[in-house]
Tab-separated table of C-alpha atoms and ligand atoms in Angstrom:
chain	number	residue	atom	x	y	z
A	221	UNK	CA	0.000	0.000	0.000
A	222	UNK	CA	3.465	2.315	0.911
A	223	UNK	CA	3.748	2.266	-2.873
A	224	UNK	CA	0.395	2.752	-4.194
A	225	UNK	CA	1.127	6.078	-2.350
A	226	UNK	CA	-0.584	8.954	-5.019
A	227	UNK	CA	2.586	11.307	-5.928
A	228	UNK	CA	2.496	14.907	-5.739
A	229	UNK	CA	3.176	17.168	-8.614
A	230	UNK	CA	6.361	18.040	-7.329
A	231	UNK	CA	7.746	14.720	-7.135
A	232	UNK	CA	6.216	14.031	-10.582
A	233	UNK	CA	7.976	17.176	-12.207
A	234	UNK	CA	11.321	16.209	-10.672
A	235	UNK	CA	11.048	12.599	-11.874
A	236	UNK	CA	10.168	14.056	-14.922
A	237	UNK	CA	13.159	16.667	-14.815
A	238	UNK	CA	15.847	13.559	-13.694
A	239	UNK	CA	14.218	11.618	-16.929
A	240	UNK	CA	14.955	14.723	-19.045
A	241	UNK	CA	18.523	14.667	-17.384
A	242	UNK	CA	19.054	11.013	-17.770
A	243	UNK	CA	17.785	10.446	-21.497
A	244	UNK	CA	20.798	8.799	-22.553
A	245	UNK	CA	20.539	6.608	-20.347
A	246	UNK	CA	16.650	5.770	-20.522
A	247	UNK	CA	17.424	4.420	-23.671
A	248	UNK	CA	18.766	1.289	-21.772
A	249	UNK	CA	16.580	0.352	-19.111
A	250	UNK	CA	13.460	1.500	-21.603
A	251	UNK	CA	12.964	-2.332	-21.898
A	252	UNK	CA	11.577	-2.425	-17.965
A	253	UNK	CA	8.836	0.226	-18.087
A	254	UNK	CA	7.727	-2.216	-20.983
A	255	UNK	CA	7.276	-4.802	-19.078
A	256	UNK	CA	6.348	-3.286	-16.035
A	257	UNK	CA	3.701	-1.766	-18.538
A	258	UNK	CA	2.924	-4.848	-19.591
A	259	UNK	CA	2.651	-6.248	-16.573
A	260	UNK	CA	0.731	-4.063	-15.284
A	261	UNK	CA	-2.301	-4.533	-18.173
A	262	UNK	CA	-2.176	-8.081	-17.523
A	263	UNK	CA	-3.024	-7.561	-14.105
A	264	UNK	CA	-5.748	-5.139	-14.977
A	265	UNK	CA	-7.757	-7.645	-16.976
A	266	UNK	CA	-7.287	-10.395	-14.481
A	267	UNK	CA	-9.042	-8.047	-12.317
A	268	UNK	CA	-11.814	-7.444	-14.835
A	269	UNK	CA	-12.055	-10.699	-15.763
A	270	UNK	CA	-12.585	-11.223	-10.964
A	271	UNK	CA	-14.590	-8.344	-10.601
A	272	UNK	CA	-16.660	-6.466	-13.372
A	273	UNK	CA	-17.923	-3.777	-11.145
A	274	UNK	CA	-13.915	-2.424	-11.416
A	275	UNK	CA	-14.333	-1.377	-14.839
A	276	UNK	CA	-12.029	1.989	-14.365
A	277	UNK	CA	-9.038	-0.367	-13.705
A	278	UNK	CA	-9.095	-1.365	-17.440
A	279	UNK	CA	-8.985	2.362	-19.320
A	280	UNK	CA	-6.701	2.976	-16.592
A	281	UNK	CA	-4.525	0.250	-17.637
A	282	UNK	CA	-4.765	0.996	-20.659
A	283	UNK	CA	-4.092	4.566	-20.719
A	284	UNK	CA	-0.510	4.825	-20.081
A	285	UNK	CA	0.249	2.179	-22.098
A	286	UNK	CA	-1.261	4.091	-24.906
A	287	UNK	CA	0.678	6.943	-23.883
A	288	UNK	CA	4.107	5.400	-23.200
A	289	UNK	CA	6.298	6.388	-25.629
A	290	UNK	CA	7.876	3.295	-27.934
A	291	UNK	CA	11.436	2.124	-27.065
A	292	UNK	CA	13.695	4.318	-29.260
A	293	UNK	CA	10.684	6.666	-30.136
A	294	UNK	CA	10.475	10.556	-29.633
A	295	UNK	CA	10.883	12.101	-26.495
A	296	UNK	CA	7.608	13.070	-24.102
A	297	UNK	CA	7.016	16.254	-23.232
A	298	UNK	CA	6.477	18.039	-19.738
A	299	UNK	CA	3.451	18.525	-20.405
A	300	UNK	CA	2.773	15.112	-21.598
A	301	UNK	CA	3.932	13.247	-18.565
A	302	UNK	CA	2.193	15.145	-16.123
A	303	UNK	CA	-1.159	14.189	-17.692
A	304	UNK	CA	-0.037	10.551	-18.034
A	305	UNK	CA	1.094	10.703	-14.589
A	306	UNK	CA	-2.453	12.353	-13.563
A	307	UNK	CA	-4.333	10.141	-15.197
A	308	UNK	CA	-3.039	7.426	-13.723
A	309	UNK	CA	-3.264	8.834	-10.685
A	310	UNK	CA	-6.964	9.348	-11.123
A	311	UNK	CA	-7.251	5.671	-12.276
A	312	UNK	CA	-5.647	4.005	-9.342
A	313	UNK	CA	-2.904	2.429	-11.414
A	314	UNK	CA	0.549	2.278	-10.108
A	315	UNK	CA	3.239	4.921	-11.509
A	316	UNK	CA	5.483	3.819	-13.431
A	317	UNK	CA	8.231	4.550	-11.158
A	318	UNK	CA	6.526	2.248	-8.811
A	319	UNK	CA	6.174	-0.485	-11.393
A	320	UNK	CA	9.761	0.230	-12.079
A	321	UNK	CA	10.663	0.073	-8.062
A	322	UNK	CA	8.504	-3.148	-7.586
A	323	UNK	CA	8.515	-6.417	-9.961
A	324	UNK	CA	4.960	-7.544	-9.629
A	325	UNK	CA	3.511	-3.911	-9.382
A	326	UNK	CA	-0.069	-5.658	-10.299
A	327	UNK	CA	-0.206	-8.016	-7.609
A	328	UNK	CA	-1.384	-5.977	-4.655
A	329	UNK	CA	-4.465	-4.549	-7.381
A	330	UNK	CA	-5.090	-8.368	-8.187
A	331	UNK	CA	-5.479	-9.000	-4.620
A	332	UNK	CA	-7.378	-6.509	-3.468
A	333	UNK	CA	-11.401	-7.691	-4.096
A	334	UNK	CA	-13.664	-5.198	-6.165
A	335	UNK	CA	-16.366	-6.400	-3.974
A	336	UNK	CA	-15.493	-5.755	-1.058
A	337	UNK	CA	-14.104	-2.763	-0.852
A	338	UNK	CA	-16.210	0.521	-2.330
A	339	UNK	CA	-15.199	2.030	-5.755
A	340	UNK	CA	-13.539	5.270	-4.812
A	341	UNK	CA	-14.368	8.187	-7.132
A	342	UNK	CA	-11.930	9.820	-8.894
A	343	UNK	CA	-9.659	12.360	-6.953
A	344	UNK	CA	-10.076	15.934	-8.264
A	345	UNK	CA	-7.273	17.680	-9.967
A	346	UNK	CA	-5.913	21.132	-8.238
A	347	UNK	CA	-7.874	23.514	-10.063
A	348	UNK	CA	-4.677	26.045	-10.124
A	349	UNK	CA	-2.386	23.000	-11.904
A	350	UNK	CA	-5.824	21.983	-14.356
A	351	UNK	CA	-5.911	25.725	-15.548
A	352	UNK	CA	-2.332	25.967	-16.369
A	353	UNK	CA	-2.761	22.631	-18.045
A	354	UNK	CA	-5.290	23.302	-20.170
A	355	UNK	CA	-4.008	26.866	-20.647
A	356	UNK	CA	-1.325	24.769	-21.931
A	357	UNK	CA	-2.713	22.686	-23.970
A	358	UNK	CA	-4.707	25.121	-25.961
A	359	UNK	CA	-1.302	27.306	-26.786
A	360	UNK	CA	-2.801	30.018	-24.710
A	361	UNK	CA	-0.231	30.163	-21.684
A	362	UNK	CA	3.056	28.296	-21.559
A	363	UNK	CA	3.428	24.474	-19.293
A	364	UNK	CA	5.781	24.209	-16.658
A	365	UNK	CA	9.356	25.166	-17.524
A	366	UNK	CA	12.634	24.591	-16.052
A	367	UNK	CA	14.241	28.447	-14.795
A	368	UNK	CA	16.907	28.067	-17.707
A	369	UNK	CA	13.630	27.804	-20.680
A	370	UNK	CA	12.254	30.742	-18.968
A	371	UNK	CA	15.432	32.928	-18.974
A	372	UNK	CA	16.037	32.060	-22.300
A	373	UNK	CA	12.519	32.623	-23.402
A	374	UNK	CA	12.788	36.049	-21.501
A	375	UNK	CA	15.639	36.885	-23.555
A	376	UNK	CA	13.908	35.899	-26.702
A	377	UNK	CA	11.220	37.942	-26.551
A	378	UNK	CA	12.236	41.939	-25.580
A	379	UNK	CA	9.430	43.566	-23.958
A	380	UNK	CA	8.225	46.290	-26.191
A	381	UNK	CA	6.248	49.432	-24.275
A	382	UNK	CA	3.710	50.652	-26.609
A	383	UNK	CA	4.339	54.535	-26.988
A	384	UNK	CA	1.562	56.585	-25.368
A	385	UNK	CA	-0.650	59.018	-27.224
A	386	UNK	CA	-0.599	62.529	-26.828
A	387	UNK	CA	-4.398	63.362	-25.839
A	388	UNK	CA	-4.848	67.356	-27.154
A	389	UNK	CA	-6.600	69.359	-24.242
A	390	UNK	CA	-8.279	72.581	-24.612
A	391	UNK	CA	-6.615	75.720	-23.273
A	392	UNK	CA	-8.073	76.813	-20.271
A	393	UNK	CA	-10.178	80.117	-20.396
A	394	UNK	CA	-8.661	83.099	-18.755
A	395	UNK	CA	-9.583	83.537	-15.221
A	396	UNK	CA	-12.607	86.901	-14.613
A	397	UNK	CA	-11.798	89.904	-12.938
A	398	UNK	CA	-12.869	88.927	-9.675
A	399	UNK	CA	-10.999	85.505	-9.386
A	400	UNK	CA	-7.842	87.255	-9.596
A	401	UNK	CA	-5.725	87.661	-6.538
A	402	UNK	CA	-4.510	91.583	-5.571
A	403	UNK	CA	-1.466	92.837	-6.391
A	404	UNK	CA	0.995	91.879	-3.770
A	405	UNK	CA	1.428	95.662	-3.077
A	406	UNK	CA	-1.718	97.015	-2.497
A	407	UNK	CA	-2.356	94.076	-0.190
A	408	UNK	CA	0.397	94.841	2.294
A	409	UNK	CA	-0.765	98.135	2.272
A	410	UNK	CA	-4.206	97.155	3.069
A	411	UNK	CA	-2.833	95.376	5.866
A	412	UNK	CA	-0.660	98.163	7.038
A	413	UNK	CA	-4.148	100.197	6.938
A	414	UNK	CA	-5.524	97.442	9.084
A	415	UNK	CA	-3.146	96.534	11.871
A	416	UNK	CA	-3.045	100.566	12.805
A	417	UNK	CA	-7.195	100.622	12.163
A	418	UNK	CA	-6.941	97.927	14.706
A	419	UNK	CA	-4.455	99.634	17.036
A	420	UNK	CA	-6.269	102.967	17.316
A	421	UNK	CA	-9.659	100.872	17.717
A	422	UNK	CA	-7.832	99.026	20.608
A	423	UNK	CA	-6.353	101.583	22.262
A	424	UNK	CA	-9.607	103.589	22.243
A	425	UNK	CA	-10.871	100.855	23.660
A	426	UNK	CA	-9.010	100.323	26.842
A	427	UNK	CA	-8.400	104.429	26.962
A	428	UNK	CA	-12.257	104.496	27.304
A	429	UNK	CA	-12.404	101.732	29.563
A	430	UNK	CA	-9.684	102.965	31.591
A	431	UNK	CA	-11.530	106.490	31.695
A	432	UNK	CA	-14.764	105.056	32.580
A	433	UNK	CA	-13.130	103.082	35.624
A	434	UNK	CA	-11.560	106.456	36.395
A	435	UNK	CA	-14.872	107.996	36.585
A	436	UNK	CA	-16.550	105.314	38.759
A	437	UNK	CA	-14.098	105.735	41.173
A	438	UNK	CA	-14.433	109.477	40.975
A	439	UNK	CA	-18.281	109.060	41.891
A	440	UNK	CA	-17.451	106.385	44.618
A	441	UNK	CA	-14.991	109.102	45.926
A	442	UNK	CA	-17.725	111.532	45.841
A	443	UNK	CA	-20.203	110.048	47.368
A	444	UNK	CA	-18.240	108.811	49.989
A	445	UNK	CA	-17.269	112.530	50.958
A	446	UNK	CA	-20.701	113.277	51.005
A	447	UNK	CA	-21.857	110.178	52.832
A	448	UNK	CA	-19.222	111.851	55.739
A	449	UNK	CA	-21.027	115.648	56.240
A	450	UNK	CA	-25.055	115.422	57.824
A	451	UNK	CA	-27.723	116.212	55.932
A	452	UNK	CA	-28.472	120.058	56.804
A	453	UNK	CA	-31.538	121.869	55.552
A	454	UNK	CA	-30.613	124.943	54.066
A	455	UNK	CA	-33.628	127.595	54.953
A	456	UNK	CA	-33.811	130.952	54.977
A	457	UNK	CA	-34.086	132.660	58.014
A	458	UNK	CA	-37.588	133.026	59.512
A	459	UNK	CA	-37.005	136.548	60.650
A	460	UNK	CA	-35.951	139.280	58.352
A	461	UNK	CA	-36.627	142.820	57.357
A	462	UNK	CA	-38.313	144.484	54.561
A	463	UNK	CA	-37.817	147.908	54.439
A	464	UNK	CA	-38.992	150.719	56.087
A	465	UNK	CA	-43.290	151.444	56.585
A	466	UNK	CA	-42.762	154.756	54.073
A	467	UNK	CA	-41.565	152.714	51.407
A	468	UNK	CA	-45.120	151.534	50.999
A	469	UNK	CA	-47.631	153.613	49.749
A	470	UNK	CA	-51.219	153.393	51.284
A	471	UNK	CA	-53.595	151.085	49.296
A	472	UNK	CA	-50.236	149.004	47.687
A	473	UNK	CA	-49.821	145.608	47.798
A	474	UNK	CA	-45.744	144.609	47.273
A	475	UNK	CA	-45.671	141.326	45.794
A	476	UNK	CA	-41.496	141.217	45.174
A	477	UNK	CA	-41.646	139.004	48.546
A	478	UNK	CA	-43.472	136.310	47.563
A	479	UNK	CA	-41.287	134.312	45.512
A	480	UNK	CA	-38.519	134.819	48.250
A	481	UNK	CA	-40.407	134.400	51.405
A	482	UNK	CA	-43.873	133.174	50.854
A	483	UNK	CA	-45.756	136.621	51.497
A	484	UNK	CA	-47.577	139.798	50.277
A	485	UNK	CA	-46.696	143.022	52.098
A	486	UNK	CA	-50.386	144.936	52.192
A	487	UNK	CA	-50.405	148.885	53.393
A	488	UNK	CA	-54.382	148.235	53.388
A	489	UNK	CA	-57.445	148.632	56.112
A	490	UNK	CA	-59.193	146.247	58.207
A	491	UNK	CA	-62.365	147.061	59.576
A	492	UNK	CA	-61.956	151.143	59.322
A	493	UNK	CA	-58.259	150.996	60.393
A	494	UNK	CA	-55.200	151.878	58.336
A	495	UNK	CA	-52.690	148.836	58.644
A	496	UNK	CA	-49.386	147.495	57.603
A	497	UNK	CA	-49.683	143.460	57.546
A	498	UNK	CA	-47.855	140.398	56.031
A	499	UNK	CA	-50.381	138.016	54.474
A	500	UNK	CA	-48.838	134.499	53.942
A	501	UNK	CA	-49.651	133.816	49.810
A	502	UNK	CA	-50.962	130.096	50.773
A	503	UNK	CA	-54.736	129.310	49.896
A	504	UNK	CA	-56.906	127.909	52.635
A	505	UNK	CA	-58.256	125.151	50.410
A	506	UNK	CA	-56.047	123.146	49.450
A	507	UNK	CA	-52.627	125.150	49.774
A	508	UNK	CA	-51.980	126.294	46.023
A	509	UNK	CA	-50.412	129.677	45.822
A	510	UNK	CA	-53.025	132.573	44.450
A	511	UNK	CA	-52.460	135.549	42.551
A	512	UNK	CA	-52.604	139.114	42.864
A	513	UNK	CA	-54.762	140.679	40.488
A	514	UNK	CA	-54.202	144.568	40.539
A	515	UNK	CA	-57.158	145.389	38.119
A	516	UNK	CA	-59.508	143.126	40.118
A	517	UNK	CA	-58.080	144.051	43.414
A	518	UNK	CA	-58.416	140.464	44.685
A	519	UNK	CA	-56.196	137.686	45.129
A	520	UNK	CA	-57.163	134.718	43.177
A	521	UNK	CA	-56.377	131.111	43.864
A	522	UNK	CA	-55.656	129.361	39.909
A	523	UNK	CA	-56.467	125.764	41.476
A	524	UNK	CA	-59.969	126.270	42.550
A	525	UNK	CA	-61.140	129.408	42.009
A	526	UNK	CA	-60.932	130.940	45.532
A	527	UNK	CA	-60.759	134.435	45.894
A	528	UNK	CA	-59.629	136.559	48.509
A	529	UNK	CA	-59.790	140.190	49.175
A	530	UNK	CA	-56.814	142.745	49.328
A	531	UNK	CA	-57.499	142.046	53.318
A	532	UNK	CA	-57.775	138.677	53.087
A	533	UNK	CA	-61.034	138.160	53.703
A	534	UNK	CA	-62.348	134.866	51.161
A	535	UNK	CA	-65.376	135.963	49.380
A	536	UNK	CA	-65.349	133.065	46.689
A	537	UNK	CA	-64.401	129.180	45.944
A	538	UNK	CA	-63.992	126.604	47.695
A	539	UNK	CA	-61.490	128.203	50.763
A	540	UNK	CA	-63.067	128.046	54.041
A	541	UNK	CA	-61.257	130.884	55.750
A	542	UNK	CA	-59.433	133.897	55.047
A	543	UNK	CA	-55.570	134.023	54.358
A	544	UNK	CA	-52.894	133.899	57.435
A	545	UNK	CA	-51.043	136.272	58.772
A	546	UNK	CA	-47.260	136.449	59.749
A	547	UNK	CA	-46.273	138.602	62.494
A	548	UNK	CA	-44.600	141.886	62.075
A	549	UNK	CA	-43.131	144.663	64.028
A	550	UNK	CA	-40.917	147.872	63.746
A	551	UNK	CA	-37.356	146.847	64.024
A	552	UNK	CA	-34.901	149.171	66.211
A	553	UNK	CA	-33.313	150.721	62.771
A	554	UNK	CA	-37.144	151.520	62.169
A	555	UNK	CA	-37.801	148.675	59.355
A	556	UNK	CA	-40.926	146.444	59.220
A	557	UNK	CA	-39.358	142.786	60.235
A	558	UNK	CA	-41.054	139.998	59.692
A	559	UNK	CA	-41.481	136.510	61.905
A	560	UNK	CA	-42.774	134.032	59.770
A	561	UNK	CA	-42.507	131.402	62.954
A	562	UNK	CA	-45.523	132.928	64.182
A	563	UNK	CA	-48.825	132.978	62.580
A	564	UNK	CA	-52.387	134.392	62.861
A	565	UNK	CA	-56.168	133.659	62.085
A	566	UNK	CA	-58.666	135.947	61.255
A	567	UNK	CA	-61.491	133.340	62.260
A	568	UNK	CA	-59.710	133.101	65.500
A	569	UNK	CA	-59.674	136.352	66.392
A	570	UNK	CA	-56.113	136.967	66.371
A	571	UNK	CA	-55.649	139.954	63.647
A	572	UNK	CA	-56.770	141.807	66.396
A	573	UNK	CA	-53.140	140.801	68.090
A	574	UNK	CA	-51.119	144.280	67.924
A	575	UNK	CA	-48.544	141.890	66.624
A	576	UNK	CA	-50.125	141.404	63.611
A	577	UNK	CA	-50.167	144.381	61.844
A	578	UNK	CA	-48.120	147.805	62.064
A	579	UNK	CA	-50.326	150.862	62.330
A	580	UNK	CA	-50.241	153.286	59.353
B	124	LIG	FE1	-57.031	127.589	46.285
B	124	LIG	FE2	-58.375	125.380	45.995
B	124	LIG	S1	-56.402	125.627	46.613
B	124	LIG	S2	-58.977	127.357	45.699
């Protein structure tokens, strides 16, 4: 069974390469693969003639012997001997080498019953090996070569590059206006422009922000000064005078005081008696300031409508009593003074307080 062995490729190419090496000397011992041929048919229809259900043992036999070249004939090919050798292989027949090796090669075959054991199907050829074979065959691609066929074939046949064409392309159109980049120039002056825009911008930037911190501080400052005096209410002085009694003319009412101190300055009568009195200019309703109205010779309130005589007596509107009265007196330089802390009522009865009026 060690020689029924199947053989690989490679050992079939290098028996076939020490054959191609050796073909003087085939010549010789051509008589034995004869025989062992021979032999080996024999056995393969004594086998048939056992056991007819091993029917691929006969083409088998058959085939080499068909294929085996005749003593003194031409030599085999490569290619030739590999198929031989594979078809063999796929029909279970001993190698020739192995017939060679053994003297009854067929024996083992002979003895081995058909019946028994199960027909084995055929073993499939390396599909890389069948397409370089058949490649081969058909004169498309070259067999198996030794490295000294393929050098020489090499040199044989110089590679030839096939020139390239020269594909004509358009010229490009020129590039618009716009697309153009700016003259080198003007650009660094643009960007001279622009680092000193951006400068100035920057440094009026922190100069106002620096100036507007200075000012915030200023106001803290400020207020904090004031925060240290008191709060002092800055009035004027509730006694003062006004001139002297002959500077007012009987029957005149001096209005230049009001705006200043809050009063008229009457040289008027009340009931049948010529007086000099200070009426405070504050209505009685509602406290708006009235007006002097020399054609009408009233005092007239613009909120509501009150009026008051040139006495002070209310005559009309809404003002339920007369107008007030500050006191006065004759100072020692002789001038009318005035005390606006004290007051007086005509409903009361207190105009008829000496210090409420200076006689005429
Ligand atoms: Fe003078 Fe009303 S406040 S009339």
């Amino acid at each position: 069974m060690a020689d029924k062995k199947k053989m690989s490729v490679a050992d079939i190419l290098a028996a076939a390469r020490k054959s191609d090496s050796t073909q003087g000397e085939a010549s010789a011992p051509s008589g034995e693969p004869e025989s062992a041929a021979a032999e080996p048919s024999q056995a393969a229809e004594k086998a048939a003639s056992e056991s007819p259900a091993d029917e691929t043992a006969k083409p088998a036999a058959e085939k080499p012997a068909a294929k085996k070249p005749a003593a003194g004939g031409a030599r085999m090919s490569v290619a030739d001997m590999l198929a031989a050798a594979r078809a063999e292989t796929e029909a279970g027949a001993p190698s020739p080498k192995s017939e060679a090796k053994k003297a009854v090669p067929a024996k083992p075959a002979a003895k081995a019953p058909a019946a028994k054991e199960k027909p084995q199907p055929p073993k499939e050829i390396a599909p890389q090996t069948a397409s370089i074979l058949a490649a081969a065959r058909a004169g498309q691609k070259a067999g198996p070569m030794s490295k000294a066929e393929a050098a020489a074939k090499a040199k044989a046949a110089p590679t030839k590059t096939p020139a390239k064409e020269k594909v004509a392309v358009p010229p490009m159109p020129e590039k618009p206006g716009y697309a153009r980049p700016a003259p080198a120039p003007q650009r660094q002056v643009d960007q001279g422009r622009r680092a000193t825009l951006l400068a100035v911008l920057m440094g009026s930037f922190l100069a106002a922000g620096f100036t507007a911190m200075a000012a915030t501080f200023g106001m803290w400052t400020l207020g904090l000064a004031r925060f240290m005096f008191p709060n002092v209410l800055r009035e004027p002085p509730t006694r003062f005078k006004v001139g002297f009694p002959t500077d007012f003319a009987p029957g005149q009412v001096e209005t230049k005081f009001k705006a200043q101190y809050g009063l008229w300055l009457v040289n008027g009568e009340y009931e049948g008696q010529s007086q000099i009195y200070a009426l405070k200019s504050v209505c009685t309703h509602l406290g708006c300031t009235p007006n002097w109205l020399e054609a009408e010779q009233k005092f007239k309130c613009p909120c509501h409508g009150s009026g008051f005589y040139k006495d002070g007596i209310n005559f009309e509107g809404p003002a339920p009593r007369p107008l007030e009265r500050y006191a006065i007196s004759i100072a020692n330089d002789g001038q009318l003074e005035i005390d606006k802390s004290k007051t007086f009522q005509e409903e009361m009865g207190q105009w008829a307080d000496p210090t409420s009026y200076v006689p005429a």
